[in-house]
Each structure stands twice: as C-alpha cells, then as structure tokens.
PDB file of C-alpha atoms in Angstrom:
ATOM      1  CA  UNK G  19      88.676   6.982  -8.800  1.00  0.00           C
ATOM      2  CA  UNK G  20      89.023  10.002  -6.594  1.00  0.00           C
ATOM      3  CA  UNK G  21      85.414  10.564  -6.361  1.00  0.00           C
ATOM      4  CA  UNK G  22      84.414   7.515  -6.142  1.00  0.00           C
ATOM      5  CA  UNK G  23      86.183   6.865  -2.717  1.00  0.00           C
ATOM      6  CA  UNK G  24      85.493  10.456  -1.674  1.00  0.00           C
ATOM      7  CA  UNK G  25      81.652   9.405  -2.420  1.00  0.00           C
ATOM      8  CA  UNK G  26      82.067   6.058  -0.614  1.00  0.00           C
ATOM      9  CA  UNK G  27      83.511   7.858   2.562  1.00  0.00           C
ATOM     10  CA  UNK G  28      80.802  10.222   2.485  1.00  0.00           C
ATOM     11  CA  UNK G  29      83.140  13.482   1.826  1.00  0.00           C
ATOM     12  CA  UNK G  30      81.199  13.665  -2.056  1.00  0.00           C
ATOM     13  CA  UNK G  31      77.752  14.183  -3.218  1.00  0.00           C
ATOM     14  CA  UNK G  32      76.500  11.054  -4.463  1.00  0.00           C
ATOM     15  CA  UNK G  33      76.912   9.792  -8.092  1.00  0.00           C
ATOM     16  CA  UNK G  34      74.000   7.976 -10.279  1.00  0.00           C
ATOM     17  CA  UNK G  35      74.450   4.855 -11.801  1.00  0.00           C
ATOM     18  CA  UNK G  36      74.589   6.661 -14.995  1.00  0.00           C
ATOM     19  CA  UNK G  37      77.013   9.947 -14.124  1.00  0.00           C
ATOM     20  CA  UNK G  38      79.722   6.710 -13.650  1.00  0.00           C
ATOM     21  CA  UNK G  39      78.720   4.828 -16.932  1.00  0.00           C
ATOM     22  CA  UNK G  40      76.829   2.226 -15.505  1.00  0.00           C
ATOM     23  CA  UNK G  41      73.360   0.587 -16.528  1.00  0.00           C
ATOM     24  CA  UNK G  42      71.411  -2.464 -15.374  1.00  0.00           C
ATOM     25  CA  UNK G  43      70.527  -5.119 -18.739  1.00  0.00           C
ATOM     26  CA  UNK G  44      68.347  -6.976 -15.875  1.00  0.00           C
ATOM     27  CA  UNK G  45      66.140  -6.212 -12.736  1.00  0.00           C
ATOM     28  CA  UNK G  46      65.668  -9.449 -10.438  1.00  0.00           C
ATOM     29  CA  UNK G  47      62.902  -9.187  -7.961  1.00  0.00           C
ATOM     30  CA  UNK G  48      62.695 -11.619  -5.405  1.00  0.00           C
ATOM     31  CA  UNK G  49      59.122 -11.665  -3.598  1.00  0.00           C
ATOM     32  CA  UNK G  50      60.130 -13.755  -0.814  1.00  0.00           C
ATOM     33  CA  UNK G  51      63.475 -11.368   0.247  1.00  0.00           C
ATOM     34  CA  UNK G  52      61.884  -7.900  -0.334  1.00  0.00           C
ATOM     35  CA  UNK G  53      64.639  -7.360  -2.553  1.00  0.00           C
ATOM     36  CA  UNK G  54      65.147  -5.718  -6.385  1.00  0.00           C
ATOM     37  CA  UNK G  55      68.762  -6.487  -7.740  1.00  0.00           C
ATOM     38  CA  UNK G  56      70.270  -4.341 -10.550  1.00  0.00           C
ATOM     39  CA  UNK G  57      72.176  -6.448 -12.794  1.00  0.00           C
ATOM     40  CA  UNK G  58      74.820  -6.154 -15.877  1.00  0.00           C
ATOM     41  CA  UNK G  59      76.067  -9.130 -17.545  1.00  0.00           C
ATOM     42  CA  UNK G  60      74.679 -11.610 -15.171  1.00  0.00           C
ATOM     43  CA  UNK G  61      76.041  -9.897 -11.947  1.00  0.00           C
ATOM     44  CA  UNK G  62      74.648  -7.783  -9.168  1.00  0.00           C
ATOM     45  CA  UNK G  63      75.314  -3.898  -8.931  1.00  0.00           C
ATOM     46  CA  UNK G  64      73.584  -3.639  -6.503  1.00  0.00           C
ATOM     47  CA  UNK G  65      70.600  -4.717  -4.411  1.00  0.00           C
ATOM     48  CA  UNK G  66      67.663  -2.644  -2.767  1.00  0.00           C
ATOM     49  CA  UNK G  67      64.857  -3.298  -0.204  1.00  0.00           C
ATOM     50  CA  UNK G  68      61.781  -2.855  -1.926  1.00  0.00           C
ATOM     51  CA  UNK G  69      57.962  -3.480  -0.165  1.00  0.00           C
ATOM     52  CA  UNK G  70      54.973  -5.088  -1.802  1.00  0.00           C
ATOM     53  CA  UNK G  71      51.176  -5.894  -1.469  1.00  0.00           C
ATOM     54  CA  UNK G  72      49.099  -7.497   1.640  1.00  0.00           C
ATOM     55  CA  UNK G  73      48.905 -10.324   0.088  1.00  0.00           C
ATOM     56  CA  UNK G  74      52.822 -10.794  -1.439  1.00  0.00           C
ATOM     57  CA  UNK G  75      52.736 -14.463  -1.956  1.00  0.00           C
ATOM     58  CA  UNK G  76      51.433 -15.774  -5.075  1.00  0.00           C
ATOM     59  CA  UNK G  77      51.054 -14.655  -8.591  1.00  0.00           C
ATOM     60  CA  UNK G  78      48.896 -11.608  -9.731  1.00  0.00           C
ATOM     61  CA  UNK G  79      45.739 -13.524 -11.111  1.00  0.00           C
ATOM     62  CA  UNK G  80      43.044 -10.926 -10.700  1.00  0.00           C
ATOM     63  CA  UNK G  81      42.434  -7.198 -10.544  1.00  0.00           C
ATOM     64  CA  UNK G  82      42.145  -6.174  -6.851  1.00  0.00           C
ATOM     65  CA  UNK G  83      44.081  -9.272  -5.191  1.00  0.00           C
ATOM     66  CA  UNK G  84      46.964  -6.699  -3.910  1.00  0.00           C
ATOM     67  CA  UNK G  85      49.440  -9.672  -5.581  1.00  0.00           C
ATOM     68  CA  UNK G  86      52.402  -8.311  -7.426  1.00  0.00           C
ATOM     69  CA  UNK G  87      53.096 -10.440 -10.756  1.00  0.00           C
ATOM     70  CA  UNK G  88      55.614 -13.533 -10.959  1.00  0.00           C
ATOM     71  CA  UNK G  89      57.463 -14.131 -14.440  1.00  0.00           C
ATOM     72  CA  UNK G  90      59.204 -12.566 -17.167  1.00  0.00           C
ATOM     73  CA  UNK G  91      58.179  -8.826 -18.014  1.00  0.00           C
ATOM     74  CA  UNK G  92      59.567  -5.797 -19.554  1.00  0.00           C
ATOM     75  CA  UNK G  93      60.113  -2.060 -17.875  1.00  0.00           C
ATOM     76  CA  UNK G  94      58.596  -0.073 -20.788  1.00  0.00           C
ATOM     77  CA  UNK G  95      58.141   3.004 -20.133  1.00  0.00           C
ATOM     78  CA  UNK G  96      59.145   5.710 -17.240  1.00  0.00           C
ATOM     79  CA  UNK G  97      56.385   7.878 -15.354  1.00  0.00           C
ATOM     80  CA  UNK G  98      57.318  11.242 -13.923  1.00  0.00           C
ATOM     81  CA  UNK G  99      53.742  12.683 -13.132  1.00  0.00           C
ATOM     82  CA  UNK G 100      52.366   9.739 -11.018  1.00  0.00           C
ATOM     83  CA  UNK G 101      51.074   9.545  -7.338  1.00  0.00           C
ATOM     84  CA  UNK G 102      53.914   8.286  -6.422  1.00  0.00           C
ATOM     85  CA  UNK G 103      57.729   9.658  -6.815  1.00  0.00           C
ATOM     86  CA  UNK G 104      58.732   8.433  -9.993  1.00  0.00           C
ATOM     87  CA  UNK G 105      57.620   5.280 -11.351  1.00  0.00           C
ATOM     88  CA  UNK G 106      58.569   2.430 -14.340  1.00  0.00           C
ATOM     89  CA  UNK G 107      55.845   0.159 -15.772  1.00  0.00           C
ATOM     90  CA  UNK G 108      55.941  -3.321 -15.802  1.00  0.00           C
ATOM     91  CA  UNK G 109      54.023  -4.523 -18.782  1.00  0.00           C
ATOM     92  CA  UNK G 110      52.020  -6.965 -16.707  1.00  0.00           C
ATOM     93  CA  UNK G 111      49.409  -8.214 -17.933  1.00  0.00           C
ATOM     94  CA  UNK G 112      50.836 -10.852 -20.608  1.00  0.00           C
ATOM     95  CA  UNK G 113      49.203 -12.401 -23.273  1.00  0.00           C
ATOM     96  CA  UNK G 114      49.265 -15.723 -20.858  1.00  0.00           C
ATOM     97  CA  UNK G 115      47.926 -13.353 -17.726  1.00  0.00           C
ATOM     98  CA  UNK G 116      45.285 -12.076 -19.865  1.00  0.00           C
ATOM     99  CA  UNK G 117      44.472 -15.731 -21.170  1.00  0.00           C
ATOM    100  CA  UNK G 118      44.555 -17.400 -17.315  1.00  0.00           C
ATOM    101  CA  UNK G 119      42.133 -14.222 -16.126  1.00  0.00           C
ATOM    102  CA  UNK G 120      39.680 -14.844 -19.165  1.00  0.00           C
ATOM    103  CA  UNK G 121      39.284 -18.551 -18.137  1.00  0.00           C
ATOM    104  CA  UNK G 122      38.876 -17.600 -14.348  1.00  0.00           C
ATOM    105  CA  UNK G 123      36.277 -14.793 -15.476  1.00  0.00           C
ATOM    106  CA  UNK G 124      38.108 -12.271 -13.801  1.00  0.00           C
ATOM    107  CA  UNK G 125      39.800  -8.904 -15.074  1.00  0.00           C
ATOM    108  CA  UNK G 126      43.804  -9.095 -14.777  1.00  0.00           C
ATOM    109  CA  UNK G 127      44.492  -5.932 -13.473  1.00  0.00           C
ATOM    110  CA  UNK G 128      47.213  -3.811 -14.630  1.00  0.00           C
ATOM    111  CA  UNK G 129      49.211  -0.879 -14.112  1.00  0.00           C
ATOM    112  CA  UNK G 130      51.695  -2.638 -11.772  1.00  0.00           C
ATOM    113  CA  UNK G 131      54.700   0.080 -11.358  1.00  0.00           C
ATOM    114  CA  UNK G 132      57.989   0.354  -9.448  1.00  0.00           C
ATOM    115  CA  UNK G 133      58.050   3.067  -7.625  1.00  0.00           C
ATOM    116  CA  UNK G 134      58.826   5.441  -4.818  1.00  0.00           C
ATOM    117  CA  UNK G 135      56.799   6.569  -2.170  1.00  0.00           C
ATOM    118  CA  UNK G 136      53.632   8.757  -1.715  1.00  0.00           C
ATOM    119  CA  UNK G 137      53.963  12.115  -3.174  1.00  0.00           C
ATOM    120  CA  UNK G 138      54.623  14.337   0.112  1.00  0.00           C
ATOM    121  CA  UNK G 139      56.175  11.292   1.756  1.00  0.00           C
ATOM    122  CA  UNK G 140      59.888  11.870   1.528  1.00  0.00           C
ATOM    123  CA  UNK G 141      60.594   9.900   4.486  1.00  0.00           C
ATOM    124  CA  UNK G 142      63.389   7.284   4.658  1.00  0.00           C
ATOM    125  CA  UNK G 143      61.310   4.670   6.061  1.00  0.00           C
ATOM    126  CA  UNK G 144      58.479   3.136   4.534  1.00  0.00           C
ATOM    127  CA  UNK G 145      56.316   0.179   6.239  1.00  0.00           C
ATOM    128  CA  UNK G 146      56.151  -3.607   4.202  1.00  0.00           C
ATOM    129  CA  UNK G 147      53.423  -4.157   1.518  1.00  0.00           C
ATOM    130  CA  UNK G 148      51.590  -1.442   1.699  1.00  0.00           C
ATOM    131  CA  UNK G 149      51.244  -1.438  -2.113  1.00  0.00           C
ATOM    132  CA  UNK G 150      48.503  -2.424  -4.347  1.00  0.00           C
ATOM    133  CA  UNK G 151      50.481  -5.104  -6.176  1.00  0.00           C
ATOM    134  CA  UNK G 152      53.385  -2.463  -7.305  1.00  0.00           C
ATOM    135  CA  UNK G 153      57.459  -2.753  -6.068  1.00  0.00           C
ATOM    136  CA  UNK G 154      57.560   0.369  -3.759  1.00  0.00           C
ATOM    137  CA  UNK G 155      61.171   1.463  -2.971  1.00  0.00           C
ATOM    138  CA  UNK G 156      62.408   4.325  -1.181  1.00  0.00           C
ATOM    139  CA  UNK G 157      62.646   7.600  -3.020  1.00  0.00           C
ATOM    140  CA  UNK G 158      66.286   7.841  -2.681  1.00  0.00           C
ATOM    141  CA  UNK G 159      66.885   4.128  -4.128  1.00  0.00           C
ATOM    142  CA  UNK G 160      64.372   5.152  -6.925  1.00  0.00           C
ATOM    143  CA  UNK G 161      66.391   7.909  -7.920  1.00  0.00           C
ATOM    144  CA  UNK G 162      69.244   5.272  -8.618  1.00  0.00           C
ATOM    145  CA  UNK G 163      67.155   2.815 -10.415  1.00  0.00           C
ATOM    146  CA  UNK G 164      65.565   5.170 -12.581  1.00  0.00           C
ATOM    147  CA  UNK G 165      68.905   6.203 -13.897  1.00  0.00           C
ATOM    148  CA  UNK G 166      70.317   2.809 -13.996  1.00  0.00           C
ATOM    149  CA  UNK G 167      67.260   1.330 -16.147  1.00  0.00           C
ATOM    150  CA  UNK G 168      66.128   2.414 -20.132  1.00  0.00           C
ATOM    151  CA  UNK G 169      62.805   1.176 -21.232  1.00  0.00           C
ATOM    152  CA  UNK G 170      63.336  -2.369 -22.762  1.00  0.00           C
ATOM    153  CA  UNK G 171      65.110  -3.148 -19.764  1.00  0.00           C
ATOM    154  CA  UNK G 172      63.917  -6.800 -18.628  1.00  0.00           C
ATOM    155  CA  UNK G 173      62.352  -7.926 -15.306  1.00  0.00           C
ATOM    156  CA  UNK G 174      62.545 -10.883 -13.421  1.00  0.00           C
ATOM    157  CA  UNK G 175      59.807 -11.676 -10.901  1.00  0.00           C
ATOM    158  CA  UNK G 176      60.384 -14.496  -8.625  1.00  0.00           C
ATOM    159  CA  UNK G 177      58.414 -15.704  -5.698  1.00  0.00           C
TER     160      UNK G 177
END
C-alpha cells in the first residue's frame, strides 16, 4: 500500500498494471471521445487519450479510407519490431468486413494496430488522427496497456 501512495505522490518509480496484479478482460474504444478504457469485470481501470485517422467517423469499409474499425474484435497478438513503439493487432478484418468489402468491390484493408508513436518520436505530445486507421497512444500509456492486455483480450469499438 506503501508504494502505491509513494507512486501516486510521485516519490516512487511507476508500477505496471501487471507488477500490482492487475489485467484488463476488456478494451472500450470510443471514436467520438478519443478515448481507450481498460476494463476488469465490467469497470474502468483506467482511461487513456488515444488519436485516430483523418477521417475518424465511420466504419473501416475499404483499404486506404484512413477509418479505424467499429465492432467487436479481438487483440491477438503483440508486435515489438514495428514502426511504431510497440503495437497489438486488432484482428480487423471480420468475416462480415471481408463479406461487406467483397460486395462493394473493394479490398478491406487490414493491419489496424494500437500503438505508440513513431519510432524516434518519444515525445509526450502527439497531434489528433494522424494515423492510418490504427489507435495511436502515447508511448508512455502504451507501456501500461501492453502490460495490462494478453492476446485474447477483447475490443470494443464504438463510434
């Protein structure tokens, strides 16, 4: 308990989700608020600014349309060795993304990621949707949603 206040005031190094026991069961994104909420058991840990795409509103329906997905995914894997400073896939497309881009006549896309910022940009600002369709967060909040997440974790996407 100690620590944990010491942390809170500042006077400790900061813990991970994980070093105290905890772990997210859910991610909530929610397009409209810029925000990505770790949850556990149907309650917020804790909540994060996050920026998107140029074009934010809207479901991903096409490669190239800067959209970031809206729906019911899974994190399923982690990504050390990206562009970017750490990143977790979001296994966009679905079988129903796939099935709505076939009808269209247009490719789905794919590869949609959370993750930090540029490699070499350690900054701790970042400008809004500047992304290509990915959840870009700050390196710093990365670090504590990487530890707070497994693969299999689910993710909410909401407008």
């Amino acid at each position: 308990m100690r620590a944990v206040i010491l942390c809170v005031l500042g006077l400790w190094p900061a813990l991970s989700f994980a070093s105290m026991g905890m772990s997210a069961d859910m991610v909530v994104v929610n397009k409209s608020s810029y925000s990505l909420s770790l949850m556990k058991d149907g309650k917020e840990l804790k909540r994060y600014w996050i920026a998107l795409g140029p074009a934010p509103r809207g479901h991903k329906q096409r490669e190239g349309d800067q959209r970031t997905p809206e729906g019911r995914y899974t994190l399923d894997y982690k990504k050390s060795d990206s562009n970017f400073y750490r990143a977790i896939h979001i296994n966009y497309p679905s079988l129903d993304d796939i099935k709505t881009a076939n009808e269209l006549g247009v490719r789905p896309g794919g590869m949609i990621m959370i993750h930090g910022q540029r490699n070499g940009n350690g900054s701790s600002l970042q400008p809004s949707n500047w992304t290509n369709g990915c959840i870009a967060m700050l390196n710093k909040d990365m670090d504590e949603v990487w530890s707070a997440i497994e693969p299999g974790t689910p993710i909410i996407i909401n407008p």
